[in-house]
Each structure stands twice: as structure tokens, then as C-alpha cells.
Coordinates of C-alpha atoms and ligand atoms in Angstrom, one line a residue:
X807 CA -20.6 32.3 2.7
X808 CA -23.9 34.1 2.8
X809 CA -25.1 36.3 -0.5
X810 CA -23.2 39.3 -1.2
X811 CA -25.9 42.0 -1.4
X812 CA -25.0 45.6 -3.2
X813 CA -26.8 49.0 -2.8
X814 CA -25.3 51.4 -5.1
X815 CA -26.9 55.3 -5.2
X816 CA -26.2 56.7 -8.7
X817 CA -25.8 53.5 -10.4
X818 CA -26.2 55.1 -13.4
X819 CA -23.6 57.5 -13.4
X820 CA -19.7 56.6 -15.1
X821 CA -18.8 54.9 -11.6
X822 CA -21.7 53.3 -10.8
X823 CA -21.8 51.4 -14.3
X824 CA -18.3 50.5 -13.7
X825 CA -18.9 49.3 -10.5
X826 CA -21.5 47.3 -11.3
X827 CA -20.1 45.5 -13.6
X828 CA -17.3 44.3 -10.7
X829 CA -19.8 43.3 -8.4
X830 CA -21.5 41.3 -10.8
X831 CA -18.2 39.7 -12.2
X832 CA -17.8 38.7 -8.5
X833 CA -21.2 37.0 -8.0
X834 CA -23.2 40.0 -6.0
X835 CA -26.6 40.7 -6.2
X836 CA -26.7 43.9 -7.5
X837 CA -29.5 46.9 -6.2
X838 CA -28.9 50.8 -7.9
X839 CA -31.0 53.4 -6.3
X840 CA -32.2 55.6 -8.8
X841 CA -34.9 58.3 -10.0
X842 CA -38.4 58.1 -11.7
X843 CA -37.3 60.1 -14.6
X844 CA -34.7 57.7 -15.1
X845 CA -36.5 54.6 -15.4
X846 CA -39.1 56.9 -17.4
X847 CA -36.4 57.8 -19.7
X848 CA -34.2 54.8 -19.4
X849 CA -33.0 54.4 -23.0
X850 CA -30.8 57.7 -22.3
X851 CA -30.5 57.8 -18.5
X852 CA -29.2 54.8 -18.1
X853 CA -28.0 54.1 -20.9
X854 CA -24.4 53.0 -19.5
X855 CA -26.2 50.2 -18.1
X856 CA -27.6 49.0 -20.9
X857 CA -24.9 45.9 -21.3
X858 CA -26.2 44.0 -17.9
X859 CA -29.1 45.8 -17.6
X860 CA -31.0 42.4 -16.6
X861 CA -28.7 41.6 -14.4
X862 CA -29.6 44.8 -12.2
X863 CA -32.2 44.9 -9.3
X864 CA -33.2 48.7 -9.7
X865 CA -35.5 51.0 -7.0
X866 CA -36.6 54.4 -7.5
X867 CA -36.1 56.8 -4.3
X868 CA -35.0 60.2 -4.1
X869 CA -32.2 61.7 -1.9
X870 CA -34.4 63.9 -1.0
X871 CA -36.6 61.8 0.8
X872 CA -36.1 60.0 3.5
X873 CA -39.0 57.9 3.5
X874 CA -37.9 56.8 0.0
X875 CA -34.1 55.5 0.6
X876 CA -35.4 53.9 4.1
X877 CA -37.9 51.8 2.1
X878 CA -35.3 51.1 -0.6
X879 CA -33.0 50.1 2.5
X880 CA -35.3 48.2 4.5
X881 CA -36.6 46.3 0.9
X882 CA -32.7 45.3 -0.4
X883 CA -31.0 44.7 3.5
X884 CA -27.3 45.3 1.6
X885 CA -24.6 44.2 3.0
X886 CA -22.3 46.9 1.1
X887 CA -23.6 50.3 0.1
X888 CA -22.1 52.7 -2.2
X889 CA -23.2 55.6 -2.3
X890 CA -22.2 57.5 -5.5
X891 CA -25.2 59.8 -6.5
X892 CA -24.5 63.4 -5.8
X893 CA -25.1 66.6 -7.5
X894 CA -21.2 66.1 -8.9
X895 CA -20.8 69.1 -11.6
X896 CA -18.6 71.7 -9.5
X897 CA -19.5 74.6 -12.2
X898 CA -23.0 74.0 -11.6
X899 CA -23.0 74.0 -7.9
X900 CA -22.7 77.9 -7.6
X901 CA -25.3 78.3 -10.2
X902 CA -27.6 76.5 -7.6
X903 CA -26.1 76.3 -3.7
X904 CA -29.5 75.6 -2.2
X905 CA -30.0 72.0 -4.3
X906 CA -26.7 71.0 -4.4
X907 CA -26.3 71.1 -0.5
X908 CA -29.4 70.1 0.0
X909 CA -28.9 67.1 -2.2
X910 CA -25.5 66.4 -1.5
X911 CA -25.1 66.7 2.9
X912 CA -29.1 65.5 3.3
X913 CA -29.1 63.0 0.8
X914 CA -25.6 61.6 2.9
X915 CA -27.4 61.7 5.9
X916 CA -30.8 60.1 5.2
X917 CA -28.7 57.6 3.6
X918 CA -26.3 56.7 6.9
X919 CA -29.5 57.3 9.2
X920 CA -31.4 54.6 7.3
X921 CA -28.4 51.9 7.1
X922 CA -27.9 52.6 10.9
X923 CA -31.5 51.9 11.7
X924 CA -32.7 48.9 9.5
X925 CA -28.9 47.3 8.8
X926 CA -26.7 48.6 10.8
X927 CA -23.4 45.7 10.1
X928 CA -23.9 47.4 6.3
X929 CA -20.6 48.1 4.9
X930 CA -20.7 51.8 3.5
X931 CA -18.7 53.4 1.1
X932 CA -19.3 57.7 0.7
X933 CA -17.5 58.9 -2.4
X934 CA -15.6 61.7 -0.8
X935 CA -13.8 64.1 -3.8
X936 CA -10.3 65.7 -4.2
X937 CA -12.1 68.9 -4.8
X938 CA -12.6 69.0 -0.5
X939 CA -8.9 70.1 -0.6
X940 CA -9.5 73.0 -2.7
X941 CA -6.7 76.0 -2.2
X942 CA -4.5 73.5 -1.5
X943 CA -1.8 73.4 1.7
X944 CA 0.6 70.5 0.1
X945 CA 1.4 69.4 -2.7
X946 CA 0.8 66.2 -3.0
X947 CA -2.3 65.7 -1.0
X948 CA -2.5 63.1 1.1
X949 CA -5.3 62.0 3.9
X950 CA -4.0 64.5 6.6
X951 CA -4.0 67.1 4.2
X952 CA -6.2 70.2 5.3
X953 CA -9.7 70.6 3.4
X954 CA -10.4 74.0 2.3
X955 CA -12.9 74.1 -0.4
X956 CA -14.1 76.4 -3.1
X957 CA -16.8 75.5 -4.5
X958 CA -20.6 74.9 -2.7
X959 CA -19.7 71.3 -4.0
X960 CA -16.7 70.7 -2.1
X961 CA -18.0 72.3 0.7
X962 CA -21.2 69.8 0.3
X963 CA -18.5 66.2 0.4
X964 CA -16.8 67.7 3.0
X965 CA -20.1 67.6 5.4
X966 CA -20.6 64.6 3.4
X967 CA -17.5 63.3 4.5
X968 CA -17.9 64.2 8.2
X969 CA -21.2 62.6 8.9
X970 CA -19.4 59.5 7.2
X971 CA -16.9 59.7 9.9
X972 CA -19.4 60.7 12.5
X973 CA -21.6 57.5 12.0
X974 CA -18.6 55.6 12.3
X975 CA -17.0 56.8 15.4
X976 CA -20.3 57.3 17.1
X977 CA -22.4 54.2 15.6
X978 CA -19.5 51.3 14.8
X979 CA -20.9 51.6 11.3
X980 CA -18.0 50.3 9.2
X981 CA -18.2 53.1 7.1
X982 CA -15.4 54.4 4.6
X983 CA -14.6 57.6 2.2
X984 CA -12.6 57.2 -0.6
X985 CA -10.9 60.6 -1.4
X986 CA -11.2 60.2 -4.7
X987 CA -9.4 62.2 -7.4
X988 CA -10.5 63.6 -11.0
X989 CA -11.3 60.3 -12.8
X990 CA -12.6 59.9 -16.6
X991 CA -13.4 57.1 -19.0
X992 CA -15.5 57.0 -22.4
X993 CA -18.4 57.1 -19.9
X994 CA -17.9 60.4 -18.6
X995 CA -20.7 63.1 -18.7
X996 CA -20.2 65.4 -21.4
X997 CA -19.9 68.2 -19.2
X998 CA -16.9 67.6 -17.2
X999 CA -14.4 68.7 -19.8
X1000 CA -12.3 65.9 -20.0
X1001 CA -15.5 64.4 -22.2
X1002 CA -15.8 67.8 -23.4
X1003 CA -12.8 67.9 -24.8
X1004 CA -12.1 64.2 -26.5
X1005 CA -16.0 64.6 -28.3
X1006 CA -15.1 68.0 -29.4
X1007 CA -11.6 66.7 -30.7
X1008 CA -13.6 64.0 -32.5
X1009 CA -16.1 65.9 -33.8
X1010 CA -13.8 68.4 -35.7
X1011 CA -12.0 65.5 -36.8
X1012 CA -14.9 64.7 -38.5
X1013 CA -15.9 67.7 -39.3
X1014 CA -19.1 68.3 -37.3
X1015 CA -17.7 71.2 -35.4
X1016 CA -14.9 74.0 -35.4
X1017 CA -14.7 75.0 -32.5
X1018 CA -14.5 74.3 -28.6
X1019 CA -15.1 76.7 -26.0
X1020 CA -13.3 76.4 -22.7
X1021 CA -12.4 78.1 -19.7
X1022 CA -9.6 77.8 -17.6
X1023 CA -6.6 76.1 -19.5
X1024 CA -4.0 76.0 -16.8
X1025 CA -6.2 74.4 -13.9
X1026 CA -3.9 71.0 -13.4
X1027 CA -5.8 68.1 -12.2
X1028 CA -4.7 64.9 -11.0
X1029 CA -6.7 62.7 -14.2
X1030 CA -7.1 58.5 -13.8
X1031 CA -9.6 56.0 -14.6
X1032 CA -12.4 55.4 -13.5
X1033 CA -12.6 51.4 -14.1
X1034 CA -9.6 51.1 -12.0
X1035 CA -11.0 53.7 -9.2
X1036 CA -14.1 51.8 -8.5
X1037 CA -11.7 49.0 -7.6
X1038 CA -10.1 51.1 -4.8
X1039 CA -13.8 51.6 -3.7
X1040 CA -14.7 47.7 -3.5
X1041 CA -10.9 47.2 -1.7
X1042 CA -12.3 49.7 1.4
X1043 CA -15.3 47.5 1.8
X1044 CA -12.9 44.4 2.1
X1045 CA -10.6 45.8 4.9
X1046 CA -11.4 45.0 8.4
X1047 CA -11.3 48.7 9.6
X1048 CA -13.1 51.7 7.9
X1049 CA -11.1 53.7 7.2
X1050 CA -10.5 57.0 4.7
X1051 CA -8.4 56.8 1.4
X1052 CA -6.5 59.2 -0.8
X1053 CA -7.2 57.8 -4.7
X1054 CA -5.4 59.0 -7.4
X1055 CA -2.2 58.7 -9.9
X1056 CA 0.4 61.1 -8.1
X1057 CA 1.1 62.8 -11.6
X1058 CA -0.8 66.1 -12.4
X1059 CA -1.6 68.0 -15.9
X1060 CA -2.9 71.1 -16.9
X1061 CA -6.5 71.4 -19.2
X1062 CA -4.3 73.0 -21.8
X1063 CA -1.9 69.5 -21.9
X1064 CA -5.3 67.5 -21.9
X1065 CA -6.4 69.8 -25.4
X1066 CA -3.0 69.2 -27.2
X1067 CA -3.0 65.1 -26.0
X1068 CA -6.6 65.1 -27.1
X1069 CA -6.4 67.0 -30.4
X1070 CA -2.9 65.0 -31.4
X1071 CA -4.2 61.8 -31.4
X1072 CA -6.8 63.1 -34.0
X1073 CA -3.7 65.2 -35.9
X1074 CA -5.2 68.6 -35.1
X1075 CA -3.3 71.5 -33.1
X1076 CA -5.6 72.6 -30.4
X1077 CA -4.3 76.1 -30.9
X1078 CA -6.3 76.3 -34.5
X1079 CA -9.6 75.0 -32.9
X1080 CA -10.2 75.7 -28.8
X1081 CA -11.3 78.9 -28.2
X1082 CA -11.1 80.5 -24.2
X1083 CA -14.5 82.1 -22.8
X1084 CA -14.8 83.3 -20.1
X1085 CA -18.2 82.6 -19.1
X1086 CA -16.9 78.9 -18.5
X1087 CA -14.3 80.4 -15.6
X1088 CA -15.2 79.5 -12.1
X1089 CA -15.8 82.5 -9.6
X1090 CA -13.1 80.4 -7.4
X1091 CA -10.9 78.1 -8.8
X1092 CA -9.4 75.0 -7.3
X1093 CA -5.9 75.5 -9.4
X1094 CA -4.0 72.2 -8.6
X1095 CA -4.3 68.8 -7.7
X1096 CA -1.9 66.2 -7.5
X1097 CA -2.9 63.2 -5.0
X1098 CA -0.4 60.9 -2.7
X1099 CA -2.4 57.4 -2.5
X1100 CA 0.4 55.6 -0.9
X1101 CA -1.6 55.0 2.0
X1102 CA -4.4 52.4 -0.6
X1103 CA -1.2 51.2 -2.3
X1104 CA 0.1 50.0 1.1
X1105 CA -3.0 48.8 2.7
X1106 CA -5.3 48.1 -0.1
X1107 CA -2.9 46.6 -2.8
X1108 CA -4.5 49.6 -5.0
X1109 CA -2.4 51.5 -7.5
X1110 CA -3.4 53.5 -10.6
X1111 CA -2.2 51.6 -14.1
X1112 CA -3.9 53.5 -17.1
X1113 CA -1.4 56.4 -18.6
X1114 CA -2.4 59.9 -18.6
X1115 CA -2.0 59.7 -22.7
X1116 CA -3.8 56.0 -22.4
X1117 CA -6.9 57.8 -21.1
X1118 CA -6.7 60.4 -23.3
X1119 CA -6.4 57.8 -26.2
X1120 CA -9.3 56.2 -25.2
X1121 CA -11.7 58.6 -24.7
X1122 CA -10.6 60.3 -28.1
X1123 CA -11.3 56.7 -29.7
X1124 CA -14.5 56.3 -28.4
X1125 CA -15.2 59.5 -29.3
X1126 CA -13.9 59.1 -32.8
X1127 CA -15.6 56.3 -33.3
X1128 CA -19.2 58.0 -31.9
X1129 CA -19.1 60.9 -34.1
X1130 CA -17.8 58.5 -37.3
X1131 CA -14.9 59.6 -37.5
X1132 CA -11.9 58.2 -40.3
X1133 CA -9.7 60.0 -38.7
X1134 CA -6.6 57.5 -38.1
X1135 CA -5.2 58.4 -34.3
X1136 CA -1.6 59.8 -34.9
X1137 CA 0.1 59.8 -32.3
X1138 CA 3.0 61.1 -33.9
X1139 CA 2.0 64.8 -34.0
X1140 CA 3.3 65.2 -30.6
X1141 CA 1.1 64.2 -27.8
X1142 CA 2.3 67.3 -25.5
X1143 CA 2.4 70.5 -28.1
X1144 CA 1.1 73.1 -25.3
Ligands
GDD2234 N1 -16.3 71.3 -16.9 C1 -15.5 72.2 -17.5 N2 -15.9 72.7 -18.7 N3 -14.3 72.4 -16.9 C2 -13.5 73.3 -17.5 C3 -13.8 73.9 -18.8 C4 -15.1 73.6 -19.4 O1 -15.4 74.1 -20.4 N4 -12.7 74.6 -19.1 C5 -11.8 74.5 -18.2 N5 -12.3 73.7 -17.2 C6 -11.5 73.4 -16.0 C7 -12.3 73.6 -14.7 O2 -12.3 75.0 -14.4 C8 -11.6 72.7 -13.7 O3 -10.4 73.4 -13.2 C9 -11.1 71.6 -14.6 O4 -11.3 72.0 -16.0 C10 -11.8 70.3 -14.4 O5 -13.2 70.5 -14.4 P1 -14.3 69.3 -14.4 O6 -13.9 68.3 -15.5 O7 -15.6 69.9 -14.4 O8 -14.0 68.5 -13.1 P2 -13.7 69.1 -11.6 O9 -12.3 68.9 -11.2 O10 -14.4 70.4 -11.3 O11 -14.6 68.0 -10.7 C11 -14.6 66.6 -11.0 O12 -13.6 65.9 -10.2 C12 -13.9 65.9 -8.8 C13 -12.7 65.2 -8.1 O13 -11.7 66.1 -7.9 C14 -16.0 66.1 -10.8 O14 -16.1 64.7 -11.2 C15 -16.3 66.1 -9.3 O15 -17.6 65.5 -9.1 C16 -15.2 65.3 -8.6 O16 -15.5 65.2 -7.2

């Protein structure tokens, strides 16, 4: 069988590291895209690499350049890309529309147009986003579920996710988007509030903080993990059709539930510490998300198996552990006061 060759964009990120570490487990040679600052910086930027760092083949290119990601192409010849990288905070995409479309749809496209051109039998994965669905028609959502987005970021996968289908129908690329739902791990960015949330809940365990300033409470997202969501991604690239799939757990829970799981486990009542702001509100909210991926469990074999309060207890842990905490995890203070 001829080497298995991987191109991931935003290798660095919680999924890329993750990812990684699959491909390598399953003899790959593995090639991240990522930018000058990083490998300027790397001790911090890519710091979730740092494990099997060694292991890595990385290239720096910019999705704003297609010059750049057709050199990086033509150099590495995958045979599977991912392509992960996008401006991905949803907040921060209506502090700055211009970049994050410009980033997100022309960063896609440069991407597709230089597989097509110097490898055109590349396997390619886009990382499409439950947040395309936005003001949602059904509950569940499934793959035939209409997109109507509210955020410049949505609006940005959903071109994203077009283009995907556009190269395939038009091209033969064998080129897939995984619909992916909210998914967290340890590794998430600290600004997604997931992250926000466990750190804060281990920091005033250990007494670094008081408070936690949120927004929205009742949003209800559709939370899983991330280790296990990178698998669904691999599984698309293994399938002899490109096709599109719906990942996610099927079970949704509001912010608020998140705060009380979160603040349980380190025996604190979110009520006395998490404070609402509403500077962190969204001018248009996506307000619930529950996905239906019966279509990967059927044809990929994929299903979710991390527990909503599993995550949660992880991440805390981590957390706890980060900020030194001695705070034992109690899980007897009622995971669920909301
Ligand atoms: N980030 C953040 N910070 N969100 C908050 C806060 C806060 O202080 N307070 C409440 N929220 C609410 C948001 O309004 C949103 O409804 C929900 O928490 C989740 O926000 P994020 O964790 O930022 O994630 P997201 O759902 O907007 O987007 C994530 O999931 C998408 C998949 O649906 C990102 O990872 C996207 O890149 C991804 O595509």
C-alpha cells in the first residue's frame, strides 16, 4: 500500500492536535500548515503539539495567499487533506466581517483550487459547523436540514461548504464536509466558554478568581468531544463516496447546565460566583442545537461515547489540576443545580 500522506490546515488548533495524533497512531506522514508567528512563537502556539512535535512535518503558508498553500500543496502531494484552520470564534466574527470572510470562504477556495491543480485524487475533508443551521427549522438537525445562519461566521462555512460541494460535483474531487457540532476537550481555546467556564470553575476553586462573567445562559448547544469527532473526520476520508455528515451527540444543554456541572464537580454553586454581562451577548443568537448523526452512525460506524458530565469532568480536572487546585471533584453536590 503506498505511504499515507496528511495535509492538515490549523494543526495547531484542539482538532488538529487530536487528529494528529490518529494519523500518526495509524502510520501517516503527517504535514500541518501553519503561520510564521506560530513557529516564531511555538512554545505557546503550538503548544498542543508539543507531545509529537518531532513526529510533525510543518510548512508555513497563509490562507491568505494563494501562492503560499499551492507551494505547501505542490511540496507535500497529500493524499488526504484536512482542512481545519478558520477564523472559528463566532463572537469575534461580527467584531471583524471583512477578515473572517475573507479568511474563512478564500482561504477554502485557494485551498480546493490548489489540490485540484497539483493533486487532484487528494482526499479532502472541509470542517463544515453546526452553527450554518443557525435559527433553526428542526429540531434535531440532520443533513437536509435548511442552513440559515447568524453569525458572519456561519455565513463564512456555509460558502465554505458550497465550494466543497462545488469542486466535487464539478471536479470529481472526493471531497467531504463533516457538519460538525459544538465539540470541547482540555484543549479548547480559552475563549469558547466551555474552556471558559471549567478554568474559571478551577480557578475559584483555588482561589485565583471570584468571579466569571458570561453572556447568554440559556443558549443550548449540542456539546461532545473532540478526540472522538476527529474520528468521524478520518471515517469520511475512508468511504468510497464523498459525501456530507451531521456530527454530534443528539442530546442538547443549556450554558447555565454547563456552569452548575462545571462548578459541582469543584463543590461551588454557580449562582454565588457567575456573573451575566451583557457585553458578552451576541447581536444574533443561534439559541439551540441538538444534531441527528444517524446518517455517520449508519454509514461510518461513528457514534459519540464521552457523557455530557464526562466532558465536563474532564475539562474541570484539567483545569483543576492547571491552576493547582486541592480541590477534591465532588460530584455529589448535584451535577445539574440550574
Ligand atoms: N464564547 C462565549 N463566551 N460564549 C458564551 C459566553 C461567553 O462568555 N457566555 C455565553 N456564551 C454562549 C454563546 O452566546 C453561545 O450561545 C454558546 O455560549 C457557545 O459559544 P462558544 O463556546 O463560543 O461556541 P459557538 O457555539 O459559538 O461556536 C463553536 O461551535 C461551532 C459548532 O457549532 C465554535 O467552535 C465554532 O467554531 C464551531 O463551528
Amino acid at each position: 500500500m503506498p505511504k499515507q500522506i496528511a495535509l492538515i490546515t490549523g494543526i495547531a488548533g484542539q482538532d488538529g492536535s487530536y487528529l494528529s495524533e490518529l494519523l500518526l497512531k495509524q502510520g501517516y506522514e503527517v504535514h500541518g500548515i501553519v503561520r510564521r508567528v506560530s513557529i516564531e512563537d511555538s512554545d505557546h502556539k503550538l503548544g498542543r503539539l508539543s507531545m509529537f512535535r518531532d513526529q510533525l512535518h510543518l510548512h508555513t503558508a497563509s490562507l491568505e495567499s494563494y501562492a503560499s498553500i499551492h507551494q505547501a500543496v505542490e511540496k507535500v502531494r497529500p493524499t488526504e487533506c484536512y482542512h481545519l484552520a478558520a477564523q472559528s470564534f463566532v463572537s469575534y466574527s461580527f467584531d471583524d466581517e471583512f477578515s473572517t470572510l475573507n479568511t474563512n470562504i478564500n482561504g477554502t477556495h485557494y485551498l480546493l483550487a490548489a489540490l485540484k491543480s497539483a493533486v487532484p485524487g487528494c482526499r479532502v475533508y472541509f470542517a463544515g459547523s453546526s452553527e450554518m443551521f443557525g435559527k433553526v427549522d428542526e429540531i434535531p438537525q440532520t443533513e437536509s436540514t435548511r442552513f440559515r445562519p447568524r453569525s458572519i461566521y456561519g455565513i463564512s462555512k456555509v460558502a465554505g461548504f458550497e465550494l466543497t460541494r462545488n469542486y466535487r460535483e464539478a471536479y470529481g474531487i472526493h471531497a467531504s464536509t463533516g457538519i460538525l457540532f459544538n465539540h470541547e476537550s482540555p484543549r479548547r481555546g480559552y475563549e469558547f466558554v466551555t474552556r471558559k467556564i471549567s478554568r474559571g470553575a478551577a480557578r475559584i476553586a483555588a482561589g485565583l478568581q471570584k468571579d466569571l462573567k458570561l453572556g447568554n445562559l440559556d443558549a443550548k448547544r449540542d456539546w461532545g468531544h473532540a478526540r472522538e469527532y476527529v474520528e468521524a473526520m478520518w471515517l469520511m476520508l475512508q468511504q468510497p463516496q464523498p459525501e456530507d455528515y451531521v456530527i454530534a451527540t443528539g442530546e442538547t444543554h443549556t450554558v447555565r447546565e454547563f456552569c452548575a456541572a462545571a462548578f459541582a464537580w469543584v463543590g461551588l454553586d454557580y449562582r454565588d460566583h457567575v456573573i451575566t454581562d451583557q457585553i458578552l451577548f451576541r447581536p444574533s443568537e443561534v439559541n439551540v442545537l441538538v444534531g441527528d448523526a444517524s446518517k455517520a452512525r449508519r454509514q461510518l460506524g461513528w457514534q459519540p461515547k464521552t457523557h455530557f458530565h464526562q466532558l465536563v469532568r474532564e475539562m474541570v480536572e484539567a483545569d483543576c489540576q492547571a491552576a493547582g487546585s486541592t480541590s477534591k471533584l465532588v460530584p455529589e453536590l448535584g451535577v445539574g443545580i440550574v
